[in-house]
Short mmCIF file of C-alpha atoms in Angstrom, two decimals:
data_model
loop_
_atom_site.label_atom_id
_atom_site.label_comp_id
_atom_site.label_asym_id
_atom_site.label_seq_id
_atom_site.Cartn_x
_atom_site.Cartn_y
_atom_site.Cartn_z
CA MET A 11 -85.89 11.01 -17.52
CA THR A 12 -88.64 13.60 -18.42
CA ASP A 13 -91.76 12.03 -17.62
CA GLY A 14 -90.88 11.16 -13.99
CA ASP A 15 -91.64 7.39 -14.03
CA ALA A 16 -87.88 6.39 -14.94
CA MET A 17 -86.79 4.13 -11.69
CA LEU A 18 -84.13 5.21 -9.61
CA SER A 19 -81.65 3.41 -7.63
CA PRO A 20 -79.58 4.55 -4.34
CA ASP A 21 -76.97 6.78 -5.77
CA PRO A 22 -74.05 6.93 -2.75
CA ALA A 23 -73.23 10.74 -3.52
CA SER A 24 -77.36 11.71 -2.86
CA THR A 25 -77.10 9.99 0.87
CA ALA A 26 -73.89 11.92 1.21
CA PRO A 27 -73.60 14.65 4.18
CA ASP A 28 -72.15 18.40 4.58
CA SER A 29 -70.35 20.80 6.50
CA SER A 30 -68.12 23.67 6.28
CA GLY A 31 -64.99 21.51 5.62
CA PRO A 32 -62.10 19.89 7.63
CA THR A 33 -60.14 23.23 8.39
CA ALA A 34 -60.53 23.54 12.08
CA ASP A 35 -58.43 21.98 14.35
CA LEU A 36 -59.82 20.19 17.08
CA GLY A 37 -57.28 20.99 19.84
CA ALA A 38 -57.91 24.22 19.01
CA ALA A 39 -61.47 24.27 18.87
CA GLN A 40 -61.41 22.77 22.42
CA SER A 41 -59.42 25.66 23.73
CA ASP A 42 -61.72 28.11 22.45
CA PRO A 43 -64.12 29.96 24.71
CA ALA A 44 -67.69 28.87 24.62
CA PRO A 45 -69.60 30.78 21.86
CA GLN A 46 -71.19 34.24 23.17
CA PRO A 47 -74.79 35.18 22.20
CA VAL A 48 -75.10 37.26 18.90
CA ALA A 49 -77.44 39.09 17.46
CA ASP A 50 -80.72 38.17 15.67
CA ASP A 51 -80.02 38.60 12.13
CA ALA A 52 -76.62 36.27 12.73
CA GLU A 53 -78.83 33.77 14.15
CA THR A 54 -81.11 33.83 11.15
CA VAL A 55 -78.29 33.31 9.02
CA GLU A 56 -77.16 30.39 11.04
CA GLU A 57 -80.45 28.66 10.87
CA ASN A 58 -80.39 29.48 7.08
CA ASP A 59 -77.70 27.52 6.66
CA THR A 60 -78.69 24.51 8.67
CA VAL A 61 -78.67 21.14 7.07
CA GLU A 62 -82.02 18.84 7.23
CA VAL A 63 -81.34 15.65 9.51
CA ASP A 64 -83.55 12.99 9.32
CA ALA A 65 -85.21 12.10 12.52
CA GLU A 66 -85.67 8.93 12.27
CA GLU A 67 -82.16 8.26 11.28
CA ALA A 68 -80.54 10.61 14.09
CA GLU A 69 -82.53 8.38 16.53
CA GLU A 70 -81.43 4.97 15.17
CA VAL A 71 -77.52 6.34 15.37
CA ALA A 72 -78.42 7.29 19.07
CA GLU A 73 -79.81 4.06 19.83
CA GLU A 74 -76.84 2.14 18.10
CA VAL A 75 -74.56 3.87 20.27
CA ALA A 76 -76.90 3.09 23.35
CA ARG A 77 -76.37 -0.47 22.35
CA SER A 78 -72.59 -0.22 21.77
CA GLY A 79 -72.19 -0.04 25.56
CA SER A 80 -70.91 3.25 25.17
CA GLY A 81 -73.39 4.93 27.28
CA TYR A 82 -73.42 8.77 27.78
CA ASP A 83 -75.33 8.52 31.12
CA ASP A 84 -72.34 10.41 32.89
CA VAL A 85 -72.25 13.41 30.64
CA ALA A 86 -74.82 14.93 32.56
CA GLY A 87 -73.10 15.08 35.55
CA LEU A 88 -70.38 16.97 33.80
CA PHE A 89 -72.95 19.25 32.30
CA GLU A 90 -74.31 20.42 35.59
CA ARG A 91 -70.78 20.98 36.64
CA LEU A 92 -69.76 22.85 33.87
CA ALA A 93 -73.27 25.01 33.63
CA ALA A 94 -72.25 25.85 37.37
CA ALA A 95 -68.39 26.63 36.78
CA PRO A 96 -67.88 30.63 36.23
CA PRO A 97 -67.62 31.82 32.51
CA GLY A 98 -64.31 31.97 31.47
CA SER A 99 -62.58 30.25 34.55
CA ALA A 100 -59.86 27.35 33.92
CA ARG A 101 -62.44 25.12 35.70
CA ARG A 102 -65.05 25.40 33.08
CA ALA A 103 -62.25 25.14 30.09
CA ALA A 104 -61.22 21.72 32.33
CA LEU A 105 -64.75 20.61 31.88
CA ARG A 106 -65.55 21.57 28.83
CA GLY A 107 -62.29 19.52 27.25
CA GLN A 108 -63.36 16.53 29.73
CA LEU A 109 -66.67 16.25 27.97
CA ILE A 110 -65.34 16.89 24.48
CA ASN A 111 -62.91 14.13 24.90
CA ARG A 112 -65.36 11.85 26.46
CA CYS A 113 -67.59 12.06 23.61
CA ILE A 114 -65.12 11.90 21.07
CA PRO A 115 -65.85 8.17 20.08
CA LEU A 116 -69.48 9.19 19.47
CA ALA A 117 -68.06 11.67 16.82
CA ASP A 118 -66.18 8.78 15.44
CA HIS A 119 -69.10 6.44 15.25
CA ILE A 120 -71.13 8.93 13.58
CA ALA A 121 -68.06 10.04 10.98
CA ARG A 122 -67.67 5.80 10.08
CA LYS A 123 -71.22 6.03 9.13
CA PHE A 124 -70.35 8.61 6.14
CA SER A 125 -67.25 6.52 5.05
CA GLY A 126 -66.90 5.22 1.99
CA ARG A 127 -68.43 7.76 -0.20
CA GLY A 128 -65.27 9.42 -2.14
CA GLU A 129 -64.12 11.46 1.04
CA PRO A 130 -61.09 10.77 3.17
CA PHE A 131 -62.01 9.16 6.64
CA ASP A 132 -59.74 11.69 8.33
CA ASP A 133 -61.33 14.28 7.09
CA LEU A 134 -64.93 13.24 8.26
CA THR A 135 -63.65 12.41 11.59
CA GLN A 136 -62.27 16.11 11.71
CA VAL A 137 -65.59 17.51 10.65
CA ALA A 138 -67.64 15.12 13.15
CA ARG A 139 -65.54 16.24 15.98
CA VAL A 140 -66.07 19.94 14.97
CA GLY A 141 -69.55 18.68 15.15
CA LEU A 142 -69.05 17.34 19.08
CA VAL A 143 -67.66 20.60 19.78
CA HIS A 144 -70.25 22.79 18.73
CA ALA A 145 -72.80 19.91 20.65
CA VAL A 146 -70.96 20.48 23.53
CA ASP A 147 -70.94 24.57 23.56
CA ARG A 148 -74.96 24.54 22.43
CA PHE A 149 -76.35 22.37 25.01
CA ASP A 150 -78.28 23.00 27.67
CA VAL A 151 -78.59 20.73 30.45
CA SER A 152 -81.26 23.28 32.01
CA ARG A 153 -83.73 21.88 29.75
CA GLY A 154 -83.70 18.07 31.22
CA SER A 155 -83.29 16.69 27.40
CA ASN A 156 -80.86 13.95 26.58
CA PHE A 157 -77.34 14.70 25.46
CA LEU A 158 -77.18 12.15 23.02
CA SER A 159 -80.53 13.11 21.26
CA PHE A 160 -79.08 16.76 21.00
CA ALA A 161 -75.71 16.05 19.67
CA VAL A 162 -76.22 13.12 16.94
CA PRO A 163 -78.45 15.43 14.61
CA THR A 164 -75.99 18.37 15.66
CA ILE A 165 -72.88 16.17 14.46
CA MET A 166 -74.48 14.77 11.66
CA GLY A 167 -75.48 17.80 10.56
CA GLU A 168 -71.97 19.04 10.46
CA VAL A 169 -71.03 16.28 8.15
CA ARG A 170 -73.72 16.32 5.40
CA ARG A 171 -73.04 20.27 5.67
CA TYR A 172 -69.13 19.26 4.47
CA PHE A 173 -70.47 17.01 2.08
CA ARG A 174 -73.12 20.03 0.42
CA ASP A 175 -70.69 22.70 0.54
CA ASN A 176 -67.14 21.43 -0.07
CA THR A 177 -67.41 17.95 -2.53
CA TRP A 178 -69.13 19.17 -5.10
CA ALA A 179 -66.93 18.96 -8.09
CA MET A 180 -69.05 21.87 -9.87
CA ARG A 181 -71.24 24.53 -8.65
CA VAL A 182 -74.75 23.32 -8.14
CA PRO A 183 -77.67 25.40 -6.26
CA ARG A 184 -77.65 24.29 -2.62
CA ARG A 185 -81.34 23.75 -2.94
CA VAL A 186 -80.65 21.08 -5.62
CA LYS A 187 -77.70 19.72 -3.00
CA GLU A 188 -79.86 19.25 -0.52
CA THR A 189 -82.57 17.46 -2.27
CA HIS A 190 -80.14 15.24 -3.84
CA LEU A 191 -78.94 14.70 -0.18
CA ARG A 192 -82.89 13.63 0.84
CA ILE A 193 -83.15 11.67 -2.45
CA GLY A 194 -81.12 8.68 -0.69
CA ALA A 195 -82.51 8.26 2.49
CA ALA A 196 -86.34 8.43 0.40
CA ILE A 197 -84.93 5.84 -2.15
CA ASP A 198 -83.82 3.85 0.71
CA ALA A 199 -86.93 4.06 2.36
CA LEU A 200 -89.23 3.55 -0.66
CA SER A 201 -87.11 0.59 -1.81
CA GLN A 202 -87.75 -1.37 1.25
CA ARG A 203 -91.59 -0.41 1.62
CA LEU A 204 -91.85 -1.12 -1.97
CA GLY A 205 -89.86 -4.25 -2.69
CA ARG A 206 -88.34 -2.53 -5.81
CA SER A 207 -86.70 1.03 -7.04
CA PRO A 208 -89.16 3.87 -6.62
CA THR A 209 -89.93 6.23 -9.64
CA ALA A 210 -88.94 9.86 -9.53
CA LYS A 211 -92.83 10.85 -8.72
CA GLU A 212 -93.04 8.09 -5.63
CA ILE A 213 -89.87 9.85 -4.46
CA ALA A 214 -91.37 13.38 -5.19
CA ALA A 215 -94.34 12.10 -3.24
CA GLU A 216 -92.30 11.02 -0.17
CA LEU A 217 -90.06 14.35 0.08
CA GLY A 218 -93.15 16.53 -0.58
CA ILE A 219 -91.98 17.84 -3.62
CA ASP A 220 -92.17 18.29 -7.59
CA PRO A 221 -91.23 15.88 -9.46
CA ASP A 222 -89.15 18.29 -11.53
CA GLU A 223 -87.14 18.67 -8.86
CA VAL A 224 -86.30 15.09 -8.36
CA THR A 225 -85.37 14.90 -11.52
CA GLN A 226 -83.49 18.20 -11.79
CA ALA A 227 -81.29 16.95 -8.40
CA VAL A 228 -80.70 13.46 -9.92
CA ILE A 229 -78.95 14.89 -12.90
CA ALA A 230 -77.18 17.52 -10.55
CA GLY A 231 -75.69 14.46 -9.05
CA ASN A 232 -73.68 13.79 -12.15
CA ALA A 233 -71.32 17.35 -11.22
CA TYR A 234 -70.48 15.56 -7.43
CA GLN A 235 -67.64 13.31 -8.82
CA PRO A 236 -66.97 13.46 -12.64
CA SER A 237 -64.91 10.94 -13.92
CA SER A 238 -61.60 11.77 -15.28
CA ILE A 239 -61.13 11.78 -19.20
CA ASP A 240 -57.49 10.01 -18.23
CA ALA A 241 -59.30 7.03 -16.53
CA VAL A 242 -59.25 3.80 -18.23
CA SER A 243 -62.73 2.93 -19.35
CA VAL A 244 -64.42 0.05 -17.45
CA GLY A 245 -66.73 -2.41 -19.16
CA ARG A 246 -64.48 -2.33 -22.20
CA ASP A 247 -62.15 -5.21 -23.99
CA THR A 248 -59.15 -2.38 -24.35
CA GLU A 249 -57.88 -0.16 -21.75
CA ALA A 250 -58.31 2.98 -23.51
CA SER A 251 -59.31 6.21 -21.59
CA LEU A 252 -62.14 8.41 -22.25
CA LEU A 253 -59.46 10.79 -24.26
CA ASP A 254 -58.35 8.54 -26.25
CA THR A 255 -62.34 7.66 -27.66
CA LEU A 256 -62.66 11.48 -28.07
CA GLY A 257 -62.31 13.03 -31.97
CA GLU A 258 -59.73 15.72 -32.85
CA GLU A 259 -61.01 19.04 -34.55
CA GLU A 260 -61.73 18.72 -38.30
CA THR A 261 -59.67 21.46 -39.77
CA GLN A 262 -62.30 21.56 -42.97
CA PHE A 263 -65.76 22.25 -41.11
CA ASP A 264 -64.82 26.31 -41.82
CA ARG A 265 -65.01 25.06 -45.30
CA VAL A 266 -68.18 23.29 -45.67
CA GLU A 267 -70.41 26.64 -45.92
CA GLU A 268 -68.18 28.04 -48.34
CA TYR A 269 -68.48 24.55 -50.64
CA VAL A 270 -72.43 24.95 -49.77
CA ALA A 271 -72.20 28.49 -50.62
CA ILE A 272 -70.44 28.41 -53.89
CA ARG A 273 -71.09 24.81 -55.63
CA PRO A 274 -74.51 26.05 -57.02
CA LEU A 275 -72.74 28.95 -58.81
CA LEU A 276 -70.18 26.89 -59.86
CA ALA A 277 -72.84 24.92 -61.56
CA GLY A 278 -74.08 27.41 -63.56
CA LEU A 279 -70.48 28.41 -65.40
CA PRO A 280 -70.35 27.28 -68.57
CA GLU A 281 -68.41 23.86 -69.57
CA ARG A 282 -65.09 24.73 -70.41
CA GLU A 283 -64.94 27.78 -67.54
CA ARG A 284 -65.80 25.16 -64.65
CA ARG A 285 -63.36 22.62 -66.31
CA ILE A 286 -60.43 25.50 -65.96
CA LEU A 287 -61.77 26.14 -62.50
CA THR A 288 -61.23 22.61 -61.19
CA MET A 289 -57.93 22.17 -63.07
CA ARG A 290 -56.79 24.98 -61.29
CA PHE A 291 -57.80 24.82 -57.77
CA PHE A 292 -58.67 21.12 -57.52
CA GLU A 293 -56.16 19.44 -59.45
CA SER A 294 -53.42 21.87 -58.70
CA MET A 295 -52.32 22.20 -62.73
CA THR A 296 -50.33 25.43 -63.56
CA GLN A 297 -51.85 27.79 -65.97
CA THR A 298 -49.29 26.60 -68.63
CA GLN A 299 -50.70 22.84 -68.34
CA ILE A 300 -53.85 23.98 -68.59
CA ALA A 301 -53.06 25.81 -71.47
CA GLN A 302 -51.75 22.75 -73.12
CA GLN A 303 -54.49 20.57 -72.21
CA MET A 304 -57.23 23.29 -73.28
CA GLY A 305 -55.32 24.06 -76.36
CA ILE A 306 -55.09 27.46 -75.75
CA SER A 307 -52.58 30.05 -74.75
CA GLN A 308 -51.43 30.49 -71.20
CA MET A 309 -52.48 34.31 -71.26
CA HIS A 310 -55.94 33.42 -72.60
CA VAL A 311 -56.07 30.72 -69.22
CA SER A 312 -55.31 33.76 -67.08
CA ARG A 313 -58.25 35.82 -68.52
CA ILE A 314 -60.56 33.12 -68.38
CA LEU A 315 -59.75 32.49 -64.61
CA ALA A 316 -59.78 36.45 -63.71
CA LYS A 317 -62.67 36.93 -65.25
CA THR A 318 -64.64 33.82 -64.02
CA LEU A 319 -63.10 34.39 -60.52
CA ALA A 320 -64.64 37.92 -60.59
CA ARG A 321 -68.03 36.88 -61.78
CA LEU A 322 -68.11 34.29 -58.66
CA ARG A 323 -67.47 36.99 -56.30
CA ASP A 324 -69.65 39.16 -57.47
CA GLN A 325 -72.46 36.51 -57.11
CA THR A 326 -71.58 35.67 -53.86
CA ALA A 327 -71.56 39.17 -52.50
CA ARG A 328 -75.07 39.59 -54.00
CA GLU A 329 -76.06 36.80 -52.54
#
C-alpha cells in the first residue's frame, strides 16, 4: 500500500487499548494512601504518557452505564465526605475503599468492552480497576463535574495504555502504536459514514496526519500478535504448519560463486586438460583410471593436473 489508496478494514488489534500492565493488586491499591502532590517535571512526564481517549466514545460508555440502571449519583455525597475527612485518617481510608467498591461494576463494564482482543479478561479487569483507583484518587468534587464523565476516560485510558505498552510482540515506536490505536476508531466511524471501507488518505484526513503515517501504523499492526510458525495453516487442504512449508538451507549455495568464476577459465583450457580435470573432479576417477582411458602414464596425468591447477589458481588470483 504505497499510494495510500488501498482499502482498509478494521483490525481488532488496531482498536486495542493501553496501560502499564496488570501488576498491581486491587486490594493493595485500595490500601495505598492518596497520591501526594508531585513536582512539575514529574507531572510533565505523566502528561506525556497519557493515551488519547475519544471523547465521543467515552461519552457513549458513560451513557451506557447510566442506561443500565447502575447510576452513580450517590457517589457525589461520598466524595464530599471524603474531601471533608482528615488526610491519613481511618475514616478517609474507609470512605476511599467504599467509593472504589461502589464503582467496581463501572470498571468491569469498561473491561468487557475491550475483551475478545487477544488479552485475558482477568488482566483487563485488573487494569480497569487500577484505572478506577486512579480516578477516585484524582477526582475533585469541588469542581462540580460528574464523576462518570471523569472516571470513564480515565479508566479507558488506563486500559488503552496497557494494550499500547504491554501487548505488542515486537518493539514498535510509541507514536506508531498510538496512531495504530486511533486508526481502528477512525475506520469504524468512516465506514458507517461512507458505507464502505475507507482509504488510507481518508483515514489520514480524519485523523489529521500524513497518509504515510497511516500506512506505517497499519504495517506495524503485523507486529501486534505474529503467528506462530508451528500453528496449522488456515484455509489449506492439509494440516501442515508454516514451519513445514519453510525451505531448508542449500548447502551448495556457497559454490555458486566459485562455479561462476571458474567456468570461463575451464572453457579456455585445451581439450585434453579440460577432459582430465572433468574425469578427476567431476567423475571422481583415480589418476590410474584416467591414465588408462587417455592412453598415457599415471605420472603424466599427475603432472598435467598439477600444471593445470596451478594455471587456474594464477588466473583466478589475477582476476
